[in-house]
PDB file of C-alpha atoms in Angstrom:
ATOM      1  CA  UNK I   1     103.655 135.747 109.019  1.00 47.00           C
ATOM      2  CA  UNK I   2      99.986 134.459 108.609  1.00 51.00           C
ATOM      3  CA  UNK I   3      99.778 130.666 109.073  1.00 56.00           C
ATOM      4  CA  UNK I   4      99.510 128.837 105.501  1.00 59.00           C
ATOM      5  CA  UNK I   5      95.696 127.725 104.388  1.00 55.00           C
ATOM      6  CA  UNK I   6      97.494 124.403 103.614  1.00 62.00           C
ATOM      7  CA  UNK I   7      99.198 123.746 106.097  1.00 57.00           C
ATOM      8  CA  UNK I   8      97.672 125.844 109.455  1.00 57.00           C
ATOM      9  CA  UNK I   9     100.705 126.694 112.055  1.00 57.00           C
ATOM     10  CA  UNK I  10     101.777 123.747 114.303  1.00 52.00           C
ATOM     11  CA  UNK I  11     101.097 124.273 117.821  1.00 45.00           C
ATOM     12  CA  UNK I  12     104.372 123.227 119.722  1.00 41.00           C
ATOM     13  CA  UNK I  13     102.325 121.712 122.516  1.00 38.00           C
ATOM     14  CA  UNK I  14     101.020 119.222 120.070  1.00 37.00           C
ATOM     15  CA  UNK I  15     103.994 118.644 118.834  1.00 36.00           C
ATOM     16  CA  UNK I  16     105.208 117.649 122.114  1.00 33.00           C
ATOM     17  CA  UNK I  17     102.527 115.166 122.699  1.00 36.00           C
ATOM     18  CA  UNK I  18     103.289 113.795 119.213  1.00 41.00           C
ATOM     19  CA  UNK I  19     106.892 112.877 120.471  1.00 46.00           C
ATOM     20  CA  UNK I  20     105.309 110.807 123.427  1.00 43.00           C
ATOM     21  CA  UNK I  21     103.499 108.745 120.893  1.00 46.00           C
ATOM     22  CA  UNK I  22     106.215 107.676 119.625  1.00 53.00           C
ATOM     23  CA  UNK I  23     105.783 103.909 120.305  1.00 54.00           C
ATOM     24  CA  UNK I  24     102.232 103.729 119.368  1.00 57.00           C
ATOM     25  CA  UNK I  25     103.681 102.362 115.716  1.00 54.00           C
ATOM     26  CA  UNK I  26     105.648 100.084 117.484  1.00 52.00           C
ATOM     27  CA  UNK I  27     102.420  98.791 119.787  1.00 80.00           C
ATOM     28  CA  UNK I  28     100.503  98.103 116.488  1.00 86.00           C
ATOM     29  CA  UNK I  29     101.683  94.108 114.762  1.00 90.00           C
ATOM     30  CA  UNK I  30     103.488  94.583 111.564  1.00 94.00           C
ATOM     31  CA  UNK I  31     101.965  94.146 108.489  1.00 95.00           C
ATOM     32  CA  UNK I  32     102.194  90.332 107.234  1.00 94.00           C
ATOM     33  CA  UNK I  33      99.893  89.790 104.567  1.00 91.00           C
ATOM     34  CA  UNK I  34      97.033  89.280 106.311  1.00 90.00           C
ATOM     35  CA  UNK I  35      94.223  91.005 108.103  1.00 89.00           C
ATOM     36  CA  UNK I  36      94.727  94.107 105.701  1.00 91.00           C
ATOM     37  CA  UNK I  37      91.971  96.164 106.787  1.00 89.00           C
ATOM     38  CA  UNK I  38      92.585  96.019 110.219  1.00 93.00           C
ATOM     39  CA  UNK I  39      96.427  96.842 109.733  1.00 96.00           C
ATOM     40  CA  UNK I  40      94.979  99.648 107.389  1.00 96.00           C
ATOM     41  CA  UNK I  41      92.417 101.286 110.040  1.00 96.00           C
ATOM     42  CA  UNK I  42      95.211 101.412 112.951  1.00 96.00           C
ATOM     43  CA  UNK I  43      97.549 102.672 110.555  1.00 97.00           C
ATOM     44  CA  UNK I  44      95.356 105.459 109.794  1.00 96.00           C
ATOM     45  CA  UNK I  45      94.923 106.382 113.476  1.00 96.00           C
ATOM     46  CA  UNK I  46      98.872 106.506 113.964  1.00 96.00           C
ATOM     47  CA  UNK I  47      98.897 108.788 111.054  1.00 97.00           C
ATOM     48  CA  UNK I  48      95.898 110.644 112.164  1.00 96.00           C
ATOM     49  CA  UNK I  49      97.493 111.129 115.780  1.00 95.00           C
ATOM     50  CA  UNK I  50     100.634 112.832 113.692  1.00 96.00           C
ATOM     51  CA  UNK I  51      98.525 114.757 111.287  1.00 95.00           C
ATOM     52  CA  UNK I  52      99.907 113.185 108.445  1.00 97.00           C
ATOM     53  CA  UNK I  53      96.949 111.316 107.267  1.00 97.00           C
ATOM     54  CA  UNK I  54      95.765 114.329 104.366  1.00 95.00           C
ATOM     55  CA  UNK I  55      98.929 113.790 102.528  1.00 95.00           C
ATOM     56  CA  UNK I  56      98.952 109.701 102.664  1.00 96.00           C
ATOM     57  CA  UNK I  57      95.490 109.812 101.615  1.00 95.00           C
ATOM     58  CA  UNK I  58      95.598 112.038  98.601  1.00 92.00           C
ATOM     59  CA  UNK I  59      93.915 114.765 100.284  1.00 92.00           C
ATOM     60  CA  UNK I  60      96.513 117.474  99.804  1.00 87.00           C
ATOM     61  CA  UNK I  61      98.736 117.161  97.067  1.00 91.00           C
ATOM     62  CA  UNK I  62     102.090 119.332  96.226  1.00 90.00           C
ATOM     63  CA  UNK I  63      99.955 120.767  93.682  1.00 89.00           C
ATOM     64  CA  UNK I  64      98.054 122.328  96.000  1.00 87.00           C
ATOM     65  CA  UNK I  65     101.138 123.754  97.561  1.00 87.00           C
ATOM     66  CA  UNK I  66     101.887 127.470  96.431  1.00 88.00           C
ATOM     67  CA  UNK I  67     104.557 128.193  99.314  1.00 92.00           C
ATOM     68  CA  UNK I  68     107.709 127.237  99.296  1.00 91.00           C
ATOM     69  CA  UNK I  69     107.026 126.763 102.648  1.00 92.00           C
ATOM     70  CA  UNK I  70     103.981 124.725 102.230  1.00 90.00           C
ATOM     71  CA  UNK I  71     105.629 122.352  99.946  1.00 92.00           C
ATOM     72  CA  UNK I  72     108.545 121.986 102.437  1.00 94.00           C
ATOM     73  CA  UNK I  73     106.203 120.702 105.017  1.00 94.00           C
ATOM     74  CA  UNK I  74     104.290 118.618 102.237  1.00 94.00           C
ATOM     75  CA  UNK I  75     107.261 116.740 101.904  1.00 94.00           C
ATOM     76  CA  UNK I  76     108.744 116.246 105.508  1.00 96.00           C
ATOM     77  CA  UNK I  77     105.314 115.214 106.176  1.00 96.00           C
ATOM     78  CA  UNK I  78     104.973 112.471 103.302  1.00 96.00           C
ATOM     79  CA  UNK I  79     108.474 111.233 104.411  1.00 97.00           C
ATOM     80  CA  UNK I  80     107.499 110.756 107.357  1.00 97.00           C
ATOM     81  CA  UNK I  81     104.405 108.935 106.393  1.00 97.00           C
ATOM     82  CA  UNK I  82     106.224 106.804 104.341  1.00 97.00           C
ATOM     83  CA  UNK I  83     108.848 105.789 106.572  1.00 97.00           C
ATOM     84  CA  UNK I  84     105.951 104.854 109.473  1.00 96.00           C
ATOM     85  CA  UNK I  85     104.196 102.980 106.690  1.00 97.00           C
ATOM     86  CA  UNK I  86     107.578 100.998 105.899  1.00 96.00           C
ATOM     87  CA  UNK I  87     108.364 100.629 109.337  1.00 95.00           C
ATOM     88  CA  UNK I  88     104.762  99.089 110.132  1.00 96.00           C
ATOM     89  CA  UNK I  89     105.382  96.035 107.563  1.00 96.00           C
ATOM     90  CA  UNK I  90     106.790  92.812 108.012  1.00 96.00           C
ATOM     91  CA  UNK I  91     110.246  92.283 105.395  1.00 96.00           C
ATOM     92  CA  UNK I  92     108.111  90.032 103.589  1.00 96.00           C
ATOM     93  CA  UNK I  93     106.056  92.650 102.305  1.00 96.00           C
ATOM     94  CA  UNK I  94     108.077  95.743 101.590  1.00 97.00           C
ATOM     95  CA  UNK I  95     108.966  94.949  97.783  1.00 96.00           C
ATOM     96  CA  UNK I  96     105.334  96.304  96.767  1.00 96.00           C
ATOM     97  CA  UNK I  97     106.284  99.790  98.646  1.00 97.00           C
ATOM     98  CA  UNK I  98     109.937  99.855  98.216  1.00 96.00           C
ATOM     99  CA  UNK I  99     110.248 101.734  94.963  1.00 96.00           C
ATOM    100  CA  UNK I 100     106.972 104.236  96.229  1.00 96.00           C
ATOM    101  CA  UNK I 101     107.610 107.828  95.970  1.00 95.00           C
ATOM    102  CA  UNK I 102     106.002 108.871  98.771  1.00 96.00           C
ATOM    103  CA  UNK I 103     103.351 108.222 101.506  1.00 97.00           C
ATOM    104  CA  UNK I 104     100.288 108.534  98.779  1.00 97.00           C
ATOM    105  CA  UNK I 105     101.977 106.401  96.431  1.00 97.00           C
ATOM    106  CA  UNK I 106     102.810 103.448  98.968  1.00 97.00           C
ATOM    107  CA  UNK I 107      99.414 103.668 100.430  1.00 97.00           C
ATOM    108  CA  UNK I 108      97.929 103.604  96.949  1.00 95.00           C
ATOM    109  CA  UNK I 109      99.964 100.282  95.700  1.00 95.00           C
ATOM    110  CA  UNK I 110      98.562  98.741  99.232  1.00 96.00           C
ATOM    111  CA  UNK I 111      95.326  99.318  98.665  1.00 93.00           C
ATOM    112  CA  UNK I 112      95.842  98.162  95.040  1.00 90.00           C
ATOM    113  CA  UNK I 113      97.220  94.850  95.948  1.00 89.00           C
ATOM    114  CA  UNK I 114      95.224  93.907  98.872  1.00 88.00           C
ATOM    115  CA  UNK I 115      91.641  95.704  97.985  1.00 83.00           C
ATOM    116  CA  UNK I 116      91.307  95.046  94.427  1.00 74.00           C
ATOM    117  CA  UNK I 117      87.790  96.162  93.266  1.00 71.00           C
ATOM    118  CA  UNK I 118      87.242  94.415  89.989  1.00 68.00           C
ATOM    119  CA  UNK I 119      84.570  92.047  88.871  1.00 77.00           C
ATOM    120  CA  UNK I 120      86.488  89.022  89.508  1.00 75.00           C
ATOM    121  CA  UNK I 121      87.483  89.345  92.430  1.00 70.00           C
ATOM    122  CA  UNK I 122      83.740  90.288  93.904  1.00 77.00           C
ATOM    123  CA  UNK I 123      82.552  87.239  92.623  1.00 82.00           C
ATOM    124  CA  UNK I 124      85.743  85.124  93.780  1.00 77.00           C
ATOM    125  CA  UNK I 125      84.714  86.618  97.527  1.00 76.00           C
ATOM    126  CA  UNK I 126      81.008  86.218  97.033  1.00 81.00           C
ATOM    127  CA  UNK I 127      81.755  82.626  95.669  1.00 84.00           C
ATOM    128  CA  UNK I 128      84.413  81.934  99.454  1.00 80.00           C
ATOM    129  CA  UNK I 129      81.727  83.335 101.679  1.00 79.00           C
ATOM    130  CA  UNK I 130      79.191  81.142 100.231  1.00 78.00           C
ATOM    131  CA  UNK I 131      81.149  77.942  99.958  1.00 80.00           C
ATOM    132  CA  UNK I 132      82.251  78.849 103.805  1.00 77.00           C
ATOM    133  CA  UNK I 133      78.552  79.129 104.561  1.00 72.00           C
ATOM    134  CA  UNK I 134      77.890  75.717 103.179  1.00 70.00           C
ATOM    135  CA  UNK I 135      80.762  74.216 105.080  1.00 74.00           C
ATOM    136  CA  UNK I 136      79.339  75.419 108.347  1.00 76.00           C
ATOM    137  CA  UNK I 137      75.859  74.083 107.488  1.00 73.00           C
ATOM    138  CA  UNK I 138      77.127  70.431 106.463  1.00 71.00           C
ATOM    139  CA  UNK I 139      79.444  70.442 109.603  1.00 78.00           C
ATOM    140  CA  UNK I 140      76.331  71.345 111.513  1.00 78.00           C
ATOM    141  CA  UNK I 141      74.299  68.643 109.675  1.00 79.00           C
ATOM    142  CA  UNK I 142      76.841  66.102 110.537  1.00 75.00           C
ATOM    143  CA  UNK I 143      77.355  67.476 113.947  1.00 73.00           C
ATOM    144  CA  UNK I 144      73.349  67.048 114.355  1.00 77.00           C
ATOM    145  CA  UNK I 145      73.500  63.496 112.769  1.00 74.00           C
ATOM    146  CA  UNK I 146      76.468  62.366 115.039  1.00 71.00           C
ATOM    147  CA  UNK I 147      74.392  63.541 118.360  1.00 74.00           C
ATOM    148  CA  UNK I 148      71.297  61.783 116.990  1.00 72.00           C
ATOM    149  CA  UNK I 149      73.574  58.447 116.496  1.00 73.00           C
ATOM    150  CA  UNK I 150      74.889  58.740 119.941  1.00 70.00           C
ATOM    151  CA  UNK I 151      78.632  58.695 119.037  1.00 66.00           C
ATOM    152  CA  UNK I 152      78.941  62.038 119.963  1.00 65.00           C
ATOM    153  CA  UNK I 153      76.879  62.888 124.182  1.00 62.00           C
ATOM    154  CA  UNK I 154      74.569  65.686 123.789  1.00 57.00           C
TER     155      UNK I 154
END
């Protein structure tokens, strides 16, 4: 049996060291809310590390599965990918995955909710870093005019 272009054979050595990962999910904070992007970069090394990353991603599809086989392992894999997704999240925050299909579908609503693209919400962030700018340079002005005063020792 030739190993599937999909899906190449799994080498059980690497299989093994995927089992003494195990707690690398559990090393990484859950998933509050907050700090999205750098939940979302150690998420996709855990999912790297267990080679499940193509099918949370979109990358291979069950379309693109013509084994039986192939789709098999599509679907053990995206199970898994969802339920190391779930398991990464805080309570708070699984209603927007809960009703997900699989990995790719979870991953998409994230990245729908937390990275929105659209026009608005550029300018909303351009218009946050700039008011944040200007709070730093008044603070500093004050700062500077509080030293010069001498109520606050240089």
């Amino acid at each position: 049996m030739s190993p599937s272009p999909v899906f190449p054979a799994e080498d059980s050595d690497y299989a093994f060291a995927m089992d003494t990962t195990s707690t690398t999910t559990s090393r990484i904070n859950k998933f509050d809310g907050t700090n999205f992007h750098t939940w979302k970069f150690k998420m996709r090394m855990v999912l790297e590390e267990r080679d499940l990353w193509e099918v949370t991603c979109g990358e291979i599809k069950l379309e693109h599965c013509a084994t039986t086989l192939d789709q098999t392992t599509f679907k053990r894999k995206s199970r898994k990918a969802l339920a190391i997704i779930c398991l990464a999240m805080e309570d708070s925050q699984l209603p927007l995955v809960r009703s997900a299909k699989d990995a790719f579908d979870a991953w998409s609503r994230l990245e729908g909710h937390f990275e929105k693209k659209s026009l608005a919400n550029k300018l909303f962030l351009r218009r946050r870093f700039f008011t944040t700018m200007m709070a730093e340079v008044l603070s500093r002005r004050r700062l500077d005019q509080l030293r010069y005063t001498g109520r606050i020792p240089v």
